[in-house]
Tab-separated table of C-alpha atoms and ligand atoms in Angstrom:
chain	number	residue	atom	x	y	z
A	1	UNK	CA	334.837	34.014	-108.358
A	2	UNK	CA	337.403	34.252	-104.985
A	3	UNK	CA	335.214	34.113	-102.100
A	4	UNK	CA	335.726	37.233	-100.839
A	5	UNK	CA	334.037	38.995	-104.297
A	6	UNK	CA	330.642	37.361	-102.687
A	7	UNK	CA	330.974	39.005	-99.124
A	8	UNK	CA	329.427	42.238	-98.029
A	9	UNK	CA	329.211	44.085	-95.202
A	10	UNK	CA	325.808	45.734	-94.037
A	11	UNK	CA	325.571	48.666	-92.044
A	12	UNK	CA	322.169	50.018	-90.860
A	13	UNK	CA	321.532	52.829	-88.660
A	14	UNK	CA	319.846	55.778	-88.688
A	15	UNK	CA	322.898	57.824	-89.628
A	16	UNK	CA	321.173	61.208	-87.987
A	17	UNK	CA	323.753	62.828	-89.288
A	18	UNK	CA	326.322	60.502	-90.148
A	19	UNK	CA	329.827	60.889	-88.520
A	20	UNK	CA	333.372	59.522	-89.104
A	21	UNK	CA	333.076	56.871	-86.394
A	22	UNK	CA	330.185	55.153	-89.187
A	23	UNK	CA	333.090	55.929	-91.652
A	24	UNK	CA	335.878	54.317	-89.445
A	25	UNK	CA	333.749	51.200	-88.767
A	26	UNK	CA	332.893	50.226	-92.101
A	27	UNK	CA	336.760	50.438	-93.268
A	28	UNK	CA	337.809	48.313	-90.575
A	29	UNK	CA	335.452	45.928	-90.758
A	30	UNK	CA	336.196	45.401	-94.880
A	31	UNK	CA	339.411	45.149	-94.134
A	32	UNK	CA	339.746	42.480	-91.040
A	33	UNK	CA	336.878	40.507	-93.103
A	34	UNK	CA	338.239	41.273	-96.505
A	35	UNK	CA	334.839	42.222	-97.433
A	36	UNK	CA	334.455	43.419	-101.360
A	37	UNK	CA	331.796	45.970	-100.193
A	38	UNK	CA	329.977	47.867	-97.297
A	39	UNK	CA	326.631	48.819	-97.658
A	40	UNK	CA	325.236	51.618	-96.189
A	41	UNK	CA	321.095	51.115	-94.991
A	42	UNK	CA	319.936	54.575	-93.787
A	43	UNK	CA	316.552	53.406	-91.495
A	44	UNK	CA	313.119	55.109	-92.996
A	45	UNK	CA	311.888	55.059	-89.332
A	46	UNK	CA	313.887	52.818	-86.710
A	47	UNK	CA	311.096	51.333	-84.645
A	48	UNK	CA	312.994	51.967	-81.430
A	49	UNK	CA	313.947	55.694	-81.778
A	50	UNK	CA	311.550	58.158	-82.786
A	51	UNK	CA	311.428	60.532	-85.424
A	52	UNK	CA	314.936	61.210	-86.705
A	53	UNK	CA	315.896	64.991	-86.634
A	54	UNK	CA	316.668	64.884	-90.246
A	55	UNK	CA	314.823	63.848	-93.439
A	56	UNK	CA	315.055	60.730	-94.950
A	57	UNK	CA	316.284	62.042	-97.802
A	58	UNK	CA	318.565	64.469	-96.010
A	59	UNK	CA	319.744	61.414	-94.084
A	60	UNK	CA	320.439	59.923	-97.515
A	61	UNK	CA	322.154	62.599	-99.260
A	62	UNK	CA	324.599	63.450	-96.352
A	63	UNK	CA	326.271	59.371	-96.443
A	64	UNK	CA	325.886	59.373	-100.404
A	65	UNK	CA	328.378	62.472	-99.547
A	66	UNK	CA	330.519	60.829	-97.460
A	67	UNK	CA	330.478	57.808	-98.837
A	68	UNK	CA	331.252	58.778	-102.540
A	69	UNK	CA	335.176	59.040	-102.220
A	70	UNK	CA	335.117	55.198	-101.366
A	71	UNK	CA	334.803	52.801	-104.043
A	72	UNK	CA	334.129	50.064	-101.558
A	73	UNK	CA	331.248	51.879	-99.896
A	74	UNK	CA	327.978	51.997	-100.999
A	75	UNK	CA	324.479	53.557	-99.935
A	76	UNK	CA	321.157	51.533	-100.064
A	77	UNK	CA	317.329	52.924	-100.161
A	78	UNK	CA	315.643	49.772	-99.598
A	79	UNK	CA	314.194	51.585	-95.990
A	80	UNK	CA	312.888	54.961	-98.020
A	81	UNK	CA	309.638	53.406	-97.602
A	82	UNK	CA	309.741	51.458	-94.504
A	83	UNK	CA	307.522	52.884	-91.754
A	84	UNK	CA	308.724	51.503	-89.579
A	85	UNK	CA	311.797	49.257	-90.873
A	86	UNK	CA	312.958	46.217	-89.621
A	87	UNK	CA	316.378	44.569	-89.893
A	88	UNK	CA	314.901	41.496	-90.582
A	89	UNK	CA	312.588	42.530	-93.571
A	90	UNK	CA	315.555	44.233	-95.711
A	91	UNK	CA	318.135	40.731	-94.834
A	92	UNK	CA	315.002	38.898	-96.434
A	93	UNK	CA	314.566	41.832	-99.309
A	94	UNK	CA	318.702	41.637	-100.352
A	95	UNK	CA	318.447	37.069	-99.767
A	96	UNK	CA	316.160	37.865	-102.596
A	97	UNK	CA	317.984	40.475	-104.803
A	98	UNK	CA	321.213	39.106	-104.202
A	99	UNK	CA	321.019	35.456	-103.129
A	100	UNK	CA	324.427	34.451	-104.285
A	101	UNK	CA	325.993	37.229	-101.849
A	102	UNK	CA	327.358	36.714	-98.173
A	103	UNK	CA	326.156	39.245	-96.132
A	104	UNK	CA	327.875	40.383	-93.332
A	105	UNK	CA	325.482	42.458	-90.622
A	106	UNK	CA	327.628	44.794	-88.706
A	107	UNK	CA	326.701	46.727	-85.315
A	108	UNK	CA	328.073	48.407	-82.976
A	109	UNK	CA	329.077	46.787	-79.118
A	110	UNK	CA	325.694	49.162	-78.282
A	111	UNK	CA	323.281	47.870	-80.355
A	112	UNK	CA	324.357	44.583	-80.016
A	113	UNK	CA	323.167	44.208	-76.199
A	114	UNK	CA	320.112	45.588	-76.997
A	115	UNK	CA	319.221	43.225	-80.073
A	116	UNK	CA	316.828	41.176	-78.412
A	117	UNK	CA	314.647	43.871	-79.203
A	118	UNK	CA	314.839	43.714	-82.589
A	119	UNK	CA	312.071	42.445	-84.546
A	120	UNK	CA	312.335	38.531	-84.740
A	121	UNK	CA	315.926	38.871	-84.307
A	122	UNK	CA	316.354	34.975	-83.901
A	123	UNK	CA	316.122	34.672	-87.456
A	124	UNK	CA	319.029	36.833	-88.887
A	125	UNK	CA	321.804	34.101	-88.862
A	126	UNK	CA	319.510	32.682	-91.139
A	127	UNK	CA	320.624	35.400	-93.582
A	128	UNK	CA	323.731	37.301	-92.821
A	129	UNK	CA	326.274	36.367	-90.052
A	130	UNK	CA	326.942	39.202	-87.339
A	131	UNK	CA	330.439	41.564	-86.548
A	132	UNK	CA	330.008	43.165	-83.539
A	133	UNK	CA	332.489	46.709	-83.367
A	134	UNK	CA	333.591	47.702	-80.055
A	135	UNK	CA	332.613	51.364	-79.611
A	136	UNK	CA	334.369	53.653	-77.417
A	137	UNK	CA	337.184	52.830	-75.541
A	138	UNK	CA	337.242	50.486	-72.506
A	139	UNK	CA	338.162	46.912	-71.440
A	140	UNK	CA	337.571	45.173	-74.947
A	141	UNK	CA	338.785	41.572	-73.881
A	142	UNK	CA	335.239	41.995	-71.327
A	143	UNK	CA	333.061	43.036	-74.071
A	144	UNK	CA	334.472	39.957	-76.529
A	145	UNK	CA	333.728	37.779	-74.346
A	146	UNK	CA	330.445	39.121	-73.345
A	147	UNK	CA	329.320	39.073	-77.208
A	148	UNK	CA	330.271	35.765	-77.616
A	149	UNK	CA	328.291	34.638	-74.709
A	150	UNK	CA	325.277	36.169	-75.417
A	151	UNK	CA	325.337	35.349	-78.688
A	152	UNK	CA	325.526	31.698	-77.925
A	153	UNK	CA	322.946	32.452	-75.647
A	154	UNK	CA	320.490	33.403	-78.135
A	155	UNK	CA	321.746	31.171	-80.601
A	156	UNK	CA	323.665	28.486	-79.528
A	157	UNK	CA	326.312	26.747	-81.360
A	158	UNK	CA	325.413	28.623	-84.580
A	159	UNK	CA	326.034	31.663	-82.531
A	160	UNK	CA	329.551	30.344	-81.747
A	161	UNK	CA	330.480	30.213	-85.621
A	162	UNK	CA	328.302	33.202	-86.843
A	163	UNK	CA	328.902	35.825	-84.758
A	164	UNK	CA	332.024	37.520	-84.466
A	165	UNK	CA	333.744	40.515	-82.755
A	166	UNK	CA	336.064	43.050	-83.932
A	167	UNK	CA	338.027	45.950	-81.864
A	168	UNK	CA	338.299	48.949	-83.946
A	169	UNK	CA	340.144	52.613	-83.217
A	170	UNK	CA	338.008	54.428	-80.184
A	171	UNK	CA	335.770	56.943	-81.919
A	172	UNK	CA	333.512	59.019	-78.880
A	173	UNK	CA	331.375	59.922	-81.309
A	174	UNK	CA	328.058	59.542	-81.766
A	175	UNK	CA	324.870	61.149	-84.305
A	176	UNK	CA	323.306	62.374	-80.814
A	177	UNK	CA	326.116	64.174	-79.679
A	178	UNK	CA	326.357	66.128	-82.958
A	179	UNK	CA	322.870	66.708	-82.867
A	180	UNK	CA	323.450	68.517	-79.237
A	181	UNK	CA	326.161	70.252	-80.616
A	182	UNK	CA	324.111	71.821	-83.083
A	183	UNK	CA	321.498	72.671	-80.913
A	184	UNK	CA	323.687	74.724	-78.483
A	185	UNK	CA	325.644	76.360	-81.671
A	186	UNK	CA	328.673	74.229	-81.227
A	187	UNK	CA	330.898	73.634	-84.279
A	188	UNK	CA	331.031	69.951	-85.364
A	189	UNK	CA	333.463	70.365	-88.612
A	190	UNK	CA	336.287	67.723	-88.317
A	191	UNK	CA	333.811	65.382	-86.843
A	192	UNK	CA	332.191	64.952	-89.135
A	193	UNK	CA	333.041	64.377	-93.277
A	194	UNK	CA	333.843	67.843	-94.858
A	195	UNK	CA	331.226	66.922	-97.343
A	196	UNK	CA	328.293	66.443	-94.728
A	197	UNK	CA	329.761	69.658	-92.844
A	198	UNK	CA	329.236	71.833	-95.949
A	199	UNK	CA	325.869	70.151	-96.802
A	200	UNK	CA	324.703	70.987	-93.193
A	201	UNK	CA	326.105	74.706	-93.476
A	202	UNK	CA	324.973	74.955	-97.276
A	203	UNK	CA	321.182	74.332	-95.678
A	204	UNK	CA	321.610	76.657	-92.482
A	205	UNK	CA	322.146	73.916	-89.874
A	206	UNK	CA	325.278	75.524	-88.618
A	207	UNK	CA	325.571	79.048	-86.671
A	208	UNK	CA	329.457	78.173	-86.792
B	301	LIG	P1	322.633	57.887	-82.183
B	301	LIG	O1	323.448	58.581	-81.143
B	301	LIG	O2	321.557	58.734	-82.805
B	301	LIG	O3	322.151	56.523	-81.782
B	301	LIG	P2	324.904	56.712	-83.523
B	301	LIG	O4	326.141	57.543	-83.508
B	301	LIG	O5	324.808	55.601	-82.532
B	301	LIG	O6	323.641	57.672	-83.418
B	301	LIG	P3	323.647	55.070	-85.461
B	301	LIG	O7	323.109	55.540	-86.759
B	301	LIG	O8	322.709	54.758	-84.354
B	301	LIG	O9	324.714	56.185	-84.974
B	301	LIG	O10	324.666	53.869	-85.670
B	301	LIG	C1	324.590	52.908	-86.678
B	301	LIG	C2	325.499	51.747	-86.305
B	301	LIG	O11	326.866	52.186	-86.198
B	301	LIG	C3	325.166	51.121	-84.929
B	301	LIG	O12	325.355	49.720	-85.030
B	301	LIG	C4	326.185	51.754	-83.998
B	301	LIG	O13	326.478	50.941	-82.881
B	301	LIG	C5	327.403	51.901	-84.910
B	301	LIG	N1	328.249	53.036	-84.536
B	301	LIG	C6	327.942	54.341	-84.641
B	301	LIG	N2	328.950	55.119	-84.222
B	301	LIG	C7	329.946	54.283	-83.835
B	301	LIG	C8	331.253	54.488	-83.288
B	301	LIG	N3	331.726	55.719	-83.038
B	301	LIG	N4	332.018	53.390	-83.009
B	301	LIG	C9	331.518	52.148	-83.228
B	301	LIG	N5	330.285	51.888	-83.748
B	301	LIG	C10	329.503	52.943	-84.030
B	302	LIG	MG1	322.988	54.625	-82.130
């Protein structure tokens, strides 16, 4: 099998709702790492954030939507039960179902600088090796280099070889955003997927 069948991207996040930034990152990132696959980990119940405004399920339903165009993507429910769920516990759940894959964790420039306070997050080179996304738009070459040293920082020469940084389009988007939007009755179609818009007005999210 050509390497590249083995590798697969991971994307966790709470995806409250998701958005076409989530969308944009995960094609870029297959692409630049000629990745066979990007799977999509909705969080049960990210330790660090609270209750999410939507269901689970909801949560679930709206990127099975808006992922389902995309043979490459794919949705995971290995959090459904997590209370709360840890990045480290589903690397060491897919090691097991999968342990002939490459996995490929991929966050966002934001999460990144906050991973330190991610359960035991020492021990995910162990499993996957990391893409940081730039988010936003600003001085990139600044943020590069800050990823890479941090990340030898907290890992040291395996850091150097396992973590790696990618500058994608400038999405200002973000789940929290939308979520204000919908709170003060602003529209959010063309922000997000068609599919999630229609499943949000479908359900009576949407005044507009
Ligand atoms: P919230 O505002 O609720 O935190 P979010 O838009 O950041 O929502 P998450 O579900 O937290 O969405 O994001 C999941 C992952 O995708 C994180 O690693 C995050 O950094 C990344 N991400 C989300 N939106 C973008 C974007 N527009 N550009 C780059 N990365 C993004
Ligand atoms: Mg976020």
């Amino acid at each position: 099998m050509a390497k590249s069948e083995l590798k697969i991207g991971l994307l966790g996040g709470t995806f409250d709702p998701p958005h076409l930034g989530h969308l944009r990152v995960a094609e870029e990132v297959r692409l630049a790492f000629h990745l066979k696959e990007v799977w999509f980990i909705p969080a049960g119940y990210p330790p660090h954030k609270g209750i999410p405004f939507f269901s689970f399920e909801e949560r679930f339903e709206m990127l099975d939507l808006a992922t389902s165009s995309n043979l490459y993507f794919k949705v995971l429910d290995l959090e459904r039960e997590e209370r709360p769920s840890y990045t480290l516990k589903t690397l060491e759940k897919l090691k097991g179902l999968y342990p002939e894959r490459e996995f490929f964790l991929i966050v966002g420039f934001d999460a990144f600088v906050e991973l330190e306070t991610w359960w035991h997050y020492e021990k995910f080179l162990d499993y996957a090796e990391i893409i940081v996304v730039s988010r936003g738009s600003g001085d990139w070459k600044k943020g590069k280099l800050e990823v890479e040293e941090r990340a030898q920082i907290l890992w040291g020469e395996k850091g150097k070889e396992k973590v790696h940084f990618l500058e994608i389009f400038p999405y200002e988007i973000s789940s929290t955003l939308l979520r204000d939007y919908l709170k003060k009755g602003r529209s959010i179609r063309y922000l997000v997927p068609e599919e999630v818009y229609f499943y949000l007005r479908e359900r009576g999210y949407l005044s507009v």
